[in-house]
mmCIF file of C-alpha atoms and ligand atoms in Angstrom:
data_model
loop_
_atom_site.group_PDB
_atom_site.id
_atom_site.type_symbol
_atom_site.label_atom_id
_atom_site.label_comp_id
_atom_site.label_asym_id
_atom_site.label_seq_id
_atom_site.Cartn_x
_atom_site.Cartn_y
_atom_site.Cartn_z
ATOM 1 C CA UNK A 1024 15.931 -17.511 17.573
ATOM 2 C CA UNK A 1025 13.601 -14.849 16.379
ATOM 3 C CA UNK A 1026 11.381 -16.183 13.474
ATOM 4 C CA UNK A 1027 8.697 -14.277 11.691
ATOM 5 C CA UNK A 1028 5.772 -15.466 10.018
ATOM 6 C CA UNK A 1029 4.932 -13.080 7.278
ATOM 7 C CA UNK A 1030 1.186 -13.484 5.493
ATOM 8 C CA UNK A 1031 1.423 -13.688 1.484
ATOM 9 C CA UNK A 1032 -1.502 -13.094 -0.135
ATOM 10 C CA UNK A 1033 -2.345 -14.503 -4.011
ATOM 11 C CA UNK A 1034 -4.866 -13.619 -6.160
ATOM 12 C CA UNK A 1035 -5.495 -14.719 -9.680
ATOM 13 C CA UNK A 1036 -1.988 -16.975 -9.743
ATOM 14 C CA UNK A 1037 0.326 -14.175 -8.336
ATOM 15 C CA UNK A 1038 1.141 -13.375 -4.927
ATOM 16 C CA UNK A 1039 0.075 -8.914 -4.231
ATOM 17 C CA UNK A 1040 3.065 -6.783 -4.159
ATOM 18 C CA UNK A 1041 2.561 -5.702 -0.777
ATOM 19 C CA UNK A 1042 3.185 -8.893 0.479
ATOM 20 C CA UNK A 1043 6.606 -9.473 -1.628
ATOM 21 C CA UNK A 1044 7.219 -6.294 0.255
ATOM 22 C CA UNK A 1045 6.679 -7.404 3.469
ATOM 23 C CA UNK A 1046 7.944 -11.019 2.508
ATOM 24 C CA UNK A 1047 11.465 -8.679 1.754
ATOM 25 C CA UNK A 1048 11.067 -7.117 4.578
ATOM 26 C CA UNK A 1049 10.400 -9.746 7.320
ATOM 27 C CA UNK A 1050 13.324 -11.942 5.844
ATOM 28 C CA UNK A 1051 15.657 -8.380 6.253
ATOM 29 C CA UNK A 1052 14.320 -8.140 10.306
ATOM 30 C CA UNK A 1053 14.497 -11.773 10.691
ATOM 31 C CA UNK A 1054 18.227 -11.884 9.252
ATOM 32 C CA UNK A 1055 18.915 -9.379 11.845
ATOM 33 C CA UNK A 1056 17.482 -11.434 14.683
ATOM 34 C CA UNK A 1057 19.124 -14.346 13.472
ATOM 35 C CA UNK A 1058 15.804 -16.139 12.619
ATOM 36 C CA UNK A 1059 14.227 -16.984 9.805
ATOM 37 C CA UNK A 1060 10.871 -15.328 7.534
ATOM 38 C CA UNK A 1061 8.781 -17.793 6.685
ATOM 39 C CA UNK A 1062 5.633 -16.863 5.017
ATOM 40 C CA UNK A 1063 1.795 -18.114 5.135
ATOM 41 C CA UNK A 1064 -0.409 -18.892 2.603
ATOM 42 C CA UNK A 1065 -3.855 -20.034 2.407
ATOM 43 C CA UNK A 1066 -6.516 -21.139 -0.672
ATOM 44 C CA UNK A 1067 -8.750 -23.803 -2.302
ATOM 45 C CA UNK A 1068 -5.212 -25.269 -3.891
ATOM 46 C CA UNK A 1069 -2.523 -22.801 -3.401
ATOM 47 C CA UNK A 1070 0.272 -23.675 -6.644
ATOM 48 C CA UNK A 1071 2.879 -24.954 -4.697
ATOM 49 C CA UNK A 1072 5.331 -23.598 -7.339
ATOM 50 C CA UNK A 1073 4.046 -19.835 -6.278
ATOM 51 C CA UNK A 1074 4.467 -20.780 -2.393
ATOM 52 C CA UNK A 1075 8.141 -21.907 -3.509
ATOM 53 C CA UNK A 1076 8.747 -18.767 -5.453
ATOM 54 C CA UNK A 1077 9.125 -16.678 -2.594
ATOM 55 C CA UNK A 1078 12.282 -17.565 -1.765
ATOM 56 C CA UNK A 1079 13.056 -15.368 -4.149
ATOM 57 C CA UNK A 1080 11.897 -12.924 -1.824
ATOM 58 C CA UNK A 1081 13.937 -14.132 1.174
ATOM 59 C CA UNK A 1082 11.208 -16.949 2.740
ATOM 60 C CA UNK A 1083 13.229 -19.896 4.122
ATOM 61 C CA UNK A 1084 10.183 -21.594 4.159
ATOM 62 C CA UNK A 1085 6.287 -21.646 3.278
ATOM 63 C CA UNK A 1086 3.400 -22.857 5.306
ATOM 64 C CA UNK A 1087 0.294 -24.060 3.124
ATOM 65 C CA UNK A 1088 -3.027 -23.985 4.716
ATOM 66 C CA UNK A 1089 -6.676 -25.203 2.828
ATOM 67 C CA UNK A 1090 -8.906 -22.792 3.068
ATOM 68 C CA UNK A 1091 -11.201 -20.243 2.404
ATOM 69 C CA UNK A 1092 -8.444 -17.121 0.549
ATOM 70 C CA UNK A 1093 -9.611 -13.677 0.869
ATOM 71 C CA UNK A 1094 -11.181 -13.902 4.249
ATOM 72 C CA UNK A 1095 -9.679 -12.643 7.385
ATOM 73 C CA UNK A 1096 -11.349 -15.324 10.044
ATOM 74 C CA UNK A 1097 -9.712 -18.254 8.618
ATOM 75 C CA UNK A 1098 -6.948 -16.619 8.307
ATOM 76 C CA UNK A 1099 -6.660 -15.928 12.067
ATOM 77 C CA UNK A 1100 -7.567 -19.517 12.923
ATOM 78 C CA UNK A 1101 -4.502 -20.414 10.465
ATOM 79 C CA UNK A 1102 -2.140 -17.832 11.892
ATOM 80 C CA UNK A 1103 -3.135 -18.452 15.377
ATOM 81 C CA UNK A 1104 -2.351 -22.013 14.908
ATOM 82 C CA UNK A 1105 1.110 -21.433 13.103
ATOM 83 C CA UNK A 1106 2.214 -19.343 15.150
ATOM 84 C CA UNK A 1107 1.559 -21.215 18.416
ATOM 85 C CA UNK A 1108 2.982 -24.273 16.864
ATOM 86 C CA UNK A 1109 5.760 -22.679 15.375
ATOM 87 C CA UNK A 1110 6.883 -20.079 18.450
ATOM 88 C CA UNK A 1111 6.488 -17.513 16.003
ATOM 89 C CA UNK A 1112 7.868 -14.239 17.636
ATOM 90 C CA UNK A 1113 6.243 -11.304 15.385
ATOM 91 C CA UNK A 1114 4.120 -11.678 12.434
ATOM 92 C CA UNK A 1115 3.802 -9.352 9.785
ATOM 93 C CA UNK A 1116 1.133 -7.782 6.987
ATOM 94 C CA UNK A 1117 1.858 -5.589 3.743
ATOM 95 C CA UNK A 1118 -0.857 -2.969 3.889
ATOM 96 C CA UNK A 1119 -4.541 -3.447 2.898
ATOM 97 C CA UNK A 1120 -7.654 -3.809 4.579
ATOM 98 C CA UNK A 1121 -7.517 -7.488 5.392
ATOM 99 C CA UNK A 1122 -4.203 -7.345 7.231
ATOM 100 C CA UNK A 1123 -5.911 -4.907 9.492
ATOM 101 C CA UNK A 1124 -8.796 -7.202 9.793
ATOM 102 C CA UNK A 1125 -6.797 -10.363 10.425
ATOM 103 C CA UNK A 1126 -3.799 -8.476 11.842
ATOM 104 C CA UNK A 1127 -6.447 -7.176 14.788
ATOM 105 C CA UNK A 1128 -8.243 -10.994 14.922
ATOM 106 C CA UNK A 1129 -4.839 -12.075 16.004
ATOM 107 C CA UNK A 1130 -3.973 -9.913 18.342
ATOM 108 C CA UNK A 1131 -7.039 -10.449 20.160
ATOM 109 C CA UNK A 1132 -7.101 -14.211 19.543
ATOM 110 C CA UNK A 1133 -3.200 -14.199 21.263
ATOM 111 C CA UNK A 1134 -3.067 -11.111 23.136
ATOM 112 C CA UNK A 1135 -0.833 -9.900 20.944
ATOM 113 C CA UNK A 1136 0.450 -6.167 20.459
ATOM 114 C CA UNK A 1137 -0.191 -4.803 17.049
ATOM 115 C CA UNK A 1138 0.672 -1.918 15.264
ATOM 116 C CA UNK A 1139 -0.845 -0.606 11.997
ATOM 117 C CA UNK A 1140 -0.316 1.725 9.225
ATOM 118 C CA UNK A 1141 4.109 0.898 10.007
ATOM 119 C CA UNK A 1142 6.129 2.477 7.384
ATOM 120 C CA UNK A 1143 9.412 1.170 8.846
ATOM 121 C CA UNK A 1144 10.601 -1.269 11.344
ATOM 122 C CA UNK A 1145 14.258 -1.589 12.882
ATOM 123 C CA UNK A 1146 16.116 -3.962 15.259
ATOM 124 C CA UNK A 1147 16.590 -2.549 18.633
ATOM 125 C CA UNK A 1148 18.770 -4.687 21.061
ATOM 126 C CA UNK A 1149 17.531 -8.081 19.620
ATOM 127 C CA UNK A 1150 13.926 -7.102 19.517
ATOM 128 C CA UNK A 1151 11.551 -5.147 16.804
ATOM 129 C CA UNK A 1152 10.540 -1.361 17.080
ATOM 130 C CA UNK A 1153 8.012 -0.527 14.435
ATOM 131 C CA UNK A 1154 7.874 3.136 13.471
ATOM 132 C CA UNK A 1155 4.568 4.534 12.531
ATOM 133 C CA UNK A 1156 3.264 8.563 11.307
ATOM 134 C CA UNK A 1157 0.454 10.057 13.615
ATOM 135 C CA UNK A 1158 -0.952 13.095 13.870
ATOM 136 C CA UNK A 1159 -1.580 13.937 10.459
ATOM 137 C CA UNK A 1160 1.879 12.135 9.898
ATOM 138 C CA UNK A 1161 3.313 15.333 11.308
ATOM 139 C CA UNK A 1162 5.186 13.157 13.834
ATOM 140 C CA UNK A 1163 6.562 9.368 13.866
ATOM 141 C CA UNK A 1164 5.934 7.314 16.534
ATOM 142 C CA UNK A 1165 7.958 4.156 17.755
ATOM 143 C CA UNK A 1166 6.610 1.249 19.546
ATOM 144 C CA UNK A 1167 7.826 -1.443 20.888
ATOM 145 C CA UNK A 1168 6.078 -4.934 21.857
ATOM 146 C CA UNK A 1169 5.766 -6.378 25.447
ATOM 147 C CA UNK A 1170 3.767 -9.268 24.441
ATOM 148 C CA UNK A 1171 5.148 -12.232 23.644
ATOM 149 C CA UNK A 1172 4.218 -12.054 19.884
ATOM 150 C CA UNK A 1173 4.160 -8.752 18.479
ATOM 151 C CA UNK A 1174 1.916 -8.130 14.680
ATOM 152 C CA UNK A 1175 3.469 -5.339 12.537
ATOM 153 C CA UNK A 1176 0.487 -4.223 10.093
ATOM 154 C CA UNK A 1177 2.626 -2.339 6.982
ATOM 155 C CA UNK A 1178 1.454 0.854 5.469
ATOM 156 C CA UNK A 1179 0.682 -0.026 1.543
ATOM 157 C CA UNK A 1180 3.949 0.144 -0.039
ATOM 158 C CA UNK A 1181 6.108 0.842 2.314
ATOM 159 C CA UNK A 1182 8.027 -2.535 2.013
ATOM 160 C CA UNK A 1183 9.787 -2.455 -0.950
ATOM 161 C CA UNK A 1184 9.594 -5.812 -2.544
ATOM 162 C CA UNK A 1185 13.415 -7.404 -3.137
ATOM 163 C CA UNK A 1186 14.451 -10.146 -5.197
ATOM 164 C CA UNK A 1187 16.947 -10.988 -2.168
ATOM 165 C CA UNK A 1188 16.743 -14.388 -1.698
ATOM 166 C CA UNK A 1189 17.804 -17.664 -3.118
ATOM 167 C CA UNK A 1190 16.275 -21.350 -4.747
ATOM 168 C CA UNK A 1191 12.804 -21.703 -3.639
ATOM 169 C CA UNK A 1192 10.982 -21.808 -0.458
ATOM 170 C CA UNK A 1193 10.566 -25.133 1.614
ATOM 171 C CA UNK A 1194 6.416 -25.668 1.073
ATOM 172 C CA UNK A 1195 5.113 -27.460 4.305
ATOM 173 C CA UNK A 1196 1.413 -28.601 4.602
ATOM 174 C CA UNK A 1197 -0.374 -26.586 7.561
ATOM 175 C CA UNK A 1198 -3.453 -27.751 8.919
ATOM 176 C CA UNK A 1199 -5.808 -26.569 10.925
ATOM 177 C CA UNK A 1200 -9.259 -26.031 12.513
ATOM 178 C CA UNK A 1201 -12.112 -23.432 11.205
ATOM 179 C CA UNK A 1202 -13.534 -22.170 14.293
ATOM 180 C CA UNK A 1203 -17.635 -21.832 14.068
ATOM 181 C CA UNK A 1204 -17.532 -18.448 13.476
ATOM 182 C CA UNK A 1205 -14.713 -18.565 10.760
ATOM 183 C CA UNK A 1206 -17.048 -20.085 8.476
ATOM 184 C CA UNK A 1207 -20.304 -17.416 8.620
ATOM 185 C CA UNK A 1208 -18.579 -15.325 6.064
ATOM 186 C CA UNK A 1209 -18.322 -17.146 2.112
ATOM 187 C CA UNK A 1210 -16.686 -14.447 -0.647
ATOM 188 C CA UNK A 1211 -19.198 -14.227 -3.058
ATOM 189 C CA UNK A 1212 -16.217 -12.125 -5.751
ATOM 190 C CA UNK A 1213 -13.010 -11.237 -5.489
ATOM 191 C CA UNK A 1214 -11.898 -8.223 -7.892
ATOM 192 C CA UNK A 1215 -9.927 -5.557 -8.952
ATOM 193 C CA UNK A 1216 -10.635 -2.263 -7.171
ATOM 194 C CA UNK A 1217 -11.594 0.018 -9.997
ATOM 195 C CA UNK A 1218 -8.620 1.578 -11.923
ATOM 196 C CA UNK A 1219 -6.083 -0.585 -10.065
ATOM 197 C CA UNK A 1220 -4.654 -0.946 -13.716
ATOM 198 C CA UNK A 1221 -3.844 2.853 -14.359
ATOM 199 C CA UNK A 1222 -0.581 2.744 -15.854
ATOM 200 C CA UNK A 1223 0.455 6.407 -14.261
ATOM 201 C CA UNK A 1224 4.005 5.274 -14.705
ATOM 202 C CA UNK A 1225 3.839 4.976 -18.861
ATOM 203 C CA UNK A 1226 1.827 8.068 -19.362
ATOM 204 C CA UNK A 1227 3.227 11.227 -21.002
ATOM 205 C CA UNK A 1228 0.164 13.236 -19.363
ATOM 206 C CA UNK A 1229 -0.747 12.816 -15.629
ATOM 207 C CA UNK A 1230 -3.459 15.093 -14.013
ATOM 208 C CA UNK A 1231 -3.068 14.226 -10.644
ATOM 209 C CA UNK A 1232 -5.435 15.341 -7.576
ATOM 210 C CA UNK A 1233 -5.492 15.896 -3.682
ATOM 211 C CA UNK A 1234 -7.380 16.603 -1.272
ATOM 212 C CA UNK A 1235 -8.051 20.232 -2.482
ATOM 213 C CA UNK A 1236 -10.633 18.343 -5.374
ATOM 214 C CA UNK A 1237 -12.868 18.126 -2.571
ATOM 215 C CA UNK A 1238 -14.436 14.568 -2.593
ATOM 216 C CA UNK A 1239 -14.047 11.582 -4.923
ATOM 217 C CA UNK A 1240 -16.817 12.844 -7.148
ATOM 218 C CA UNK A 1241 -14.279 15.505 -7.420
ATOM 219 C CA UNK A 1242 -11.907 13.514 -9.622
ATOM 220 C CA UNK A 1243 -14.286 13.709 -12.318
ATOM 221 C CA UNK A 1244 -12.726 17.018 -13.331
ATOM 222 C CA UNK A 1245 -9.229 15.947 -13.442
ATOM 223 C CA UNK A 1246 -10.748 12.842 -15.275
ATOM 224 C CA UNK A 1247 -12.627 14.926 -17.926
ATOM 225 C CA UNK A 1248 -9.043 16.885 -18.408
ATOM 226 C CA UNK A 1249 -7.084 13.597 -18.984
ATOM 227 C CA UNK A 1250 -9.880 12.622 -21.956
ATOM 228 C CA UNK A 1251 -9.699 15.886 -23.411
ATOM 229 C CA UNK A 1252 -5.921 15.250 -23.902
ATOM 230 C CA UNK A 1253 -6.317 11.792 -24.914
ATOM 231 C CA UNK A 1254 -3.997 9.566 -26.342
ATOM 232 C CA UNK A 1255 -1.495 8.514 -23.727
ATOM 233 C CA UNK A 1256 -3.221 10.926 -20.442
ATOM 234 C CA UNK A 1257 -4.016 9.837 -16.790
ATOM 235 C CA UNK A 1258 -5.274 10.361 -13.687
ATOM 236 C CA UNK A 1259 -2.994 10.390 -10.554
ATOM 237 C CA UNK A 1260 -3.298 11.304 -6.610
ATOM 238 C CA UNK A 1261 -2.089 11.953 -3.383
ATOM 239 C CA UNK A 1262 -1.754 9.718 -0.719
ATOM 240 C CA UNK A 1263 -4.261 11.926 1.144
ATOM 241 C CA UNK A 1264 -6.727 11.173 -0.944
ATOM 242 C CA UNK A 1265 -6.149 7.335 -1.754
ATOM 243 C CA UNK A 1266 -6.198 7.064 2.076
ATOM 244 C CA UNK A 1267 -9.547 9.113 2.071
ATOM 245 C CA UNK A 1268 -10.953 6.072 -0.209
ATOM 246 C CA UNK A 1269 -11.394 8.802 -3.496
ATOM 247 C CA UNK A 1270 -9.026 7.218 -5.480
ATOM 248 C CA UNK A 1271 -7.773 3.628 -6.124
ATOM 249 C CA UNK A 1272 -3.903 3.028 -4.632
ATOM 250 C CA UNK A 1273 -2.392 2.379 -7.994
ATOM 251 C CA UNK A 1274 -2.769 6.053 -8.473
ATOM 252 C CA UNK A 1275 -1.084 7.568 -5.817
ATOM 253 C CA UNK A 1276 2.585 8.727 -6.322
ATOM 254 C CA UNK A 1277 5.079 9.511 -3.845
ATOM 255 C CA UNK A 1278 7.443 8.233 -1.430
ATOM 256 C CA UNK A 1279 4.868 5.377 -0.747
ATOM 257 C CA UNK A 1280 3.109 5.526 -4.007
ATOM 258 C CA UNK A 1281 4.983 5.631 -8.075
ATOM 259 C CA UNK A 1282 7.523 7.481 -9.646
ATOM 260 C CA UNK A 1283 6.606 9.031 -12.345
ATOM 261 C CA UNK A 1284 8.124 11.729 -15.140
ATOM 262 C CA UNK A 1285 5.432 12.362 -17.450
ATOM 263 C CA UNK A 1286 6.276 15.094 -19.826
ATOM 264 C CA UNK A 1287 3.529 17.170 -18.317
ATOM 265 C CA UNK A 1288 2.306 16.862 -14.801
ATOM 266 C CA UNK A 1289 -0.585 19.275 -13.672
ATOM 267 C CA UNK A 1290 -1.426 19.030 -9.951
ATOM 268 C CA UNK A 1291 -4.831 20.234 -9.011
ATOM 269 C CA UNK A 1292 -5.515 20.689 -5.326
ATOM 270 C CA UNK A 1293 -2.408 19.505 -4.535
ATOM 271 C CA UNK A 1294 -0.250 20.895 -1.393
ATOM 272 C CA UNK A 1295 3.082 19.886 -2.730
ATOM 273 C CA UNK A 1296 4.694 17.699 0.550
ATOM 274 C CA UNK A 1297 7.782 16.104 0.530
ATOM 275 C CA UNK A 1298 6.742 12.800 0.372
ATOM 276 C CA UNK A 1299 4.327 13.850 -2.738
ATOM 277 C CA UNK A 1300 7.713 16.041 -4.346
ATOM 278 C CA UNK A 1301 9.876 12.627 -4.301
ATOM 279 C CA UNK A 1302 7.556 10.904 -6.940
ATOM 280 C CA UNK A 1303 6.721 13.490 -9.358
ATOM 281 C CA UNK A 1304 9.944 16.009 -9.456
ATOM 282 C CA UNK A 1305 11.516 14.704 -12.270
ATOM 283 C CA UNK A 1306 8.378 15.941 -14.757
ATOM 284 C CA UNK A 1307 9.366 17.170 -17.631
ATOM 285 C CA UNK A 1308 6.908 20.481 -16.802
ATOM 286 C CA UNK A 1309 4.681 21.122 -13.484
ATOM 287 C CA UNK A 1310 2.003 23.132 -13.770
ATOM 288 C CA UNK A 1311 -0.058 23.976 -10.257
ATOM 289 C CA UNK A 1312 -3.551 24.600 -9.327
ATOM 290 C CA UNK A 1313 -4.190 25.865 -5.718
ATOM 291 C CA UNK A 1314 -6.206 28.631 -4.157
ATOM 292 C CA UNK A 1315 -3.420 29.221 -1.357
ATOM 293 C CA UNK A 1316 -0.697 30.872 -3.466
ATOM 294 C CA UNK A 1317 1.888 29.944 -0.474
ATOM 295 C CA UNK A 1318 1.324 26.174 -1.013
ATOM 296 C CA UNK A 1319 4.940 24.547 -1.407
ATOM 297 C CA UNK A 1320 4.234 22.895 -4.558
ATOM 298 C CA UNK A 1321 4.829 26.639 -6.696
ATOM 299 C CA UNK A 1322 8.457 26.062 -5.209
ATOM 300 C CA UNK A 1323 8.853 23.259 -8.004
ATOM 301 C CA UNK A 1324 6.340 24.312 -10.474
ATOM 302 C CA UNK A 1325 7.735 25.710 -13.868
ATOM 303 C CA UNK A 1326 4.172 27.606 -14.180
ATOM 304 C CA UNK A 1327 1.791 28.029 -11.383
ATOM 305 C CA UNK A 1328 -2.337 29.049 -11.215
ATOM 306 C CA UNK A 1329 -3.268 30.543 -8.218
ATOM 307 C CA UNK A 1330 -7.722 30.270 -8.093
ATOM 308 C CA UNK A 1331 -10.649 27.613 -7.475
ATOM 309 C CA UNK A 1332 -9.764 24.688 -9.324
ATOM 310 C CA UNK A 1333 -13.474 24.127 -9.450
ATOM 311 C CA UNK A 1334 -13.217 26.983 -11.697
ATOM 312 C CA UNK A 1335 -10.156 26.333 -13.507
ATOM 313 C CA UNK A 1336 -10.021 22.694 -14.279
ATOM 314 C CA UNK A 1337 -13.362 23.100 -16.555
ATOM 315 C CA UNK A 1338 -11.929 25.722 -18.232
ATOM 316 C CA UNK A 1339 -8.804 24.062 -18.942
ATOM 317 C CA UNK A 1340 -10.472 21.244 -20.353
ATOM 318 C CA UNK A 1341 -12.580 23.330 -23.068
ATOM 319 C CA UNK A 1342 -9.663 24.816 -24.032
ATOM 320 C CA UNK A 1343 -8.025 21.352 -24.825
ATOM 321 C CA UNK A 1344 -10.765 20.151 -26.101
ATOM 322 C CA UNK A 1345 -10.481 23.349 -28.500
ATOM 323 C CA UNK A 1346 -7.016 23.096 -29.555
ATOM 324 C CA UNK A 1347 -7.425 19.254 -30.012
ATOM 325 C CA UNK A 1348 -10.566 19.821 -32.678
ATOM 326 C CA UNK A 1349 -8.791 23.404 -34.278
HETATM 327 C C1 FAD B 2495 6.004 8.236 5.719
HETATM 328 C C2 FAD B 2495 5.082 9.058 4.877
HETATM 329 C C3 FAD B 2495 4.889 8.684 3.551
HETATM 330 C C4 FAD B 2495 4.046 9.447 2.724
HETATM 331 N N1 FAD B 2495 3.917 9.087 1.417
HETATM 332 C C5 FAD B 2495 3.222 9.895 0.588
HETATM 333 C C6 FAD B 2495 3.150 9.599 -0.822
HETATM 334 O O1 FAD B 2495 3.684 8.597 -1.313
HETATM 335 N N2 FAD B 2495 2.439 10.424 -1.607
HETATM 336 C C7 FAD B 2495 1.804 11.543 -1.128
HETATM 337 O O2 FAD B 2495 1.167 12.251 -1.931
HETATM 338 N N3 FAD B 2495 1.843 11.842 0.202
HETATM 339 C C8 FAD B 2495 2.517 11.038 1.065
HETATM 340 N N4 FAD B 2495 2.522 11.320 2.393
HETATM 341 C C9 FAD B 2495 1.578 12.353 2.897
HETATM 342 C C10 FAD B 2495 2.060 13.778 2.680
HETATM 343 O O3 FAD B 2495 2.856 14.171 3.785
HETATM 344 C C11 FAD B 2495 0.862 14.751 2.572
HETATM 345 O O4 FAD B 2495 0.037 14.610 3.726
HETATM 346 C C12 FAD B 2495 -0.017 14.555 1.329
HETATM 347 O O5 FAD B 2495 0.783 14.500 0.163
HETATM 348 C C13 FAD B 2495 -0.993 15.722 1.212
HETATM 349 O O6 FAD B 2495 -1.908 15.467 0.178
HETATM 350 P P1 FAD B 2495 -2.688 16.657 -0.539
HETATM 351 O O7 FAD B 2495 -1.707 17.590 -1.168
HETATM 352 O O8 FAD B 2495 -3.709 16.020 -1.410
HETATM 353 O O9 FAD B 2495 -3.509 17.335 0.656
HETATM 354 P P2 FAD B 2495 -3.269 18.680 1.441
HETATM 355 O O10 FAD B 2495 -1.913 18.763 2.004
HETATM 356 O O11 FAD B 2495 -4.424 18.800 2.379
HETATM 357 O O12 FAD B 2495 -3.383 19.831 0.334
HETATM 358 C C14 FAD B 2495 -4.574 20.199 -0.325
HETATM 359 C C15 FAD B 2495 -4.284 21.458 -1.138
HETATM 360 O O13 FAD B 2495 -5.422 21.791 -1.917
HETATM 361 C C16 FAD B 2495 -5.548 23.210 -1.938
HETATM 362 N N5 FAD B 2495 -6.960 23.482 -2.249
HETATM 363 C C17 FAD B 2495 -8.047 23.267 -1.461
HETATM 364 N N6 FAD B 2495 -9.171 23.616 -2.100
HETATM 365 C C18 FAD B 2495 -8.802 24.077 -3.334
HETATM 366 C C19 FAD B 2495 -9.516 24.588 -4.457
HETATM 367 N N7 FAD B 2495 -10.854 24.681 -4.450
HETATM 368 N N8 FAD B 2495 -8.817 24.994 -5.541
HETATM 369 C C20 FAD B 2495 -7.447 24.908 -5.567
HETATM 370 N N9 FAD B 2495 -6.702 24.419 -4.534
HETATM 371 C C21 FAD B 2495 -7.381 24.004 -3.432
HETATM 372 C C22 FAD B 2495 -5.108 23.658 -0.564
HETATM 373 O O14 FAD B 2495 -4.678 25.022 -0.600
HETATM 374 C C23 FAD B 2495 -3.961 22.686 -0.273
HETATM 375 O O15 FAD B 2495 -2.703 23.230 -0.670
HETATM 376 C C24 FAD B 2495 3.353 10.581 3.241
HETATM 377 C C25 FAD B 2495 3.555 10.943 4.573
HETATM 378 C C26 FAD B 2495 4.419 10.204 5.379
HETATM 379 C C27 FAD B 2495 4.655 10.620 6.793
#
């Protein structure tokens, strides 16, 4: 019996959405192997109500550790533990940068095969391949594990989090030792990365950006564009550029990012991939920036500007700002 062990992360009362996701998902791979998902949790006093609310999500049952939340060495000392005691087989991470960090702790801690930055995993003759884009994400590659416990580090939001399961989670105590090291690191604040609040979704104006803005300083233009038309305007990205560290994650729409249908959607900078066309083709109107007038994006753009968007975007703005004051 292949069970996973599947790390759920809380902040602030609620558990992040890319663990529901991978919660979802592990209890979907573990189905398959005819195991269980059970997730991981760890805090000062984790509300045993929220560890039992992932059942919801699929978790048979819930492993409760004391500890330090928001730190990746405990975290391996808790996993490492779990998953020695338990016989876990795999254990898996939403996306973020401390599943990378504890992800990689573990796998050196149990010389165990990891793989980051999955965006899909599927059951190959009673075992786990996880499926992951290199090379620019040109190309997908699989891998499978030949250690005994393989980690499977998610991309952010590629596991769709689904209400799948049913009643509440079993909540078992966990406990466990801090190794020296674990405890050199204390979180001095935990926060919000800024604009993880943008509500792209709700707005009727997005200007969104990509890599063609240049550097994150960049997105002050496409910011200054979104004031100008006020009211109910914001900023979106690529997942380029979110990956590049320019732009929070809550901005980035796509295939692994939001759907969104704004009644006006200007892209500046913006290539116009698949993966980008998914989340933003149902606009009401696209209107294109880009210097390269063979990018794919004028294939779906009701009116599109071929120049420097350095130039352009300014431009645009004054003339908002203009129409806005007339
Ligand atoms: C599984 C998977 C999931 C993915 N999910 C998503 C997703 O959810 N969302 C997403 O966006 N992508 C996603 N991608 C990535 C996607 O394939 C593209 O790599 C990405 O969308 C490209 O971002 P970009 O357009 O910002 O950058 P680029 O493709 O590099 O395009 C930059 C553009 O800017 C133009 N440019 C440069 N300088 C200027 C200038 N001065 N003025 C005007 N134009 C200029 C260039 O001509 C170019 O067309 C995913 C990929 C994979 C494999």
């Amino acid at each position: 019996m292949a069970n996973i062990l599947v790390y759920a992360l809380h902040y602030e009362g609620a558990i992040n959405k890319n663990s529901l996701g991978a919660v979802s998902e592990g209890a979907r791979l573990a189905a398959e192997l005819g195991g269980e998902a059970h997730a991981i949790m760890l805090g000062e006093s984790v509300p045993r109500e929220l560890a039992a609310s992932l059942g919801a999500y699929g978790a048979k049952k819930v492993l409760v550790a004391e500890g330090p939340e928001g730190l990746a060495q405990p975290l391996v000392d808790a996993m490492a533990k779990a998953i020695t005691d338990g016989g876990y087989k795999y254990a898996m991470f939403g996306g973020g940068l401390l599943g990378f960090e504890i992800g990689a702790g573990l796998a050196a801690r149990l010389g165990a095969g990891v793989v980051m930055e999955v965006t899909n995993v599927r059951v190959e003759g009673g075992e786990l391949v996880s499926e992951r884009p290199i090379l620019g994400d040109s190309a997908i590659s699989q891998v499978k594990y030949r250690s005994q416990v393989g980690i499977v580090i998610g991309r952010l939001n590629a596991f769709e989090a689904r209400q799948t399961g049913d009643g509440e989670a079993a909540v078992e105590e966990l406990s466990f030792e801090l190794s020296p090291h674990a405890s050199r690191a204390t979180m001095v604040t935990r926060g919000e990365q800024r604009g993880a609040d943008v509500d792209i979704e709700g707005a009727d104006v997005l200007i969104a950006g990509g890599r063609g803005l240049g550097k994150a300083e960049g997105f002050k233009l496409a910011e200054d564009l979104a004031a100008a038309f006020g009211g109910n305007s914001a900023v979106a990205a690529t997942r380029a550029v979110v990956d590049a560290g320019w732009y929070p994650y809550a901005a980035q729409i796509g295939q692994t990012g939001k759907t969104v249908s704004p009644k006006l959607y200007l892209a500046a900078g913006i290539s116009g991939a698949i993966q980008h066309k998914v989340g933003m083709q149902s606009s009401e109107n696209i209107v294109a920036i880009n210097k390269d007038a063979n990018a794919p994006i004028f294939e779906f753009s009701d009116l599109g500007i071929v120049g420097d968007l350095n130039k352009i975007l300014p431009k645009l703005t004054e003339a908002v700002k203009a129409k806005k004051g007339a």
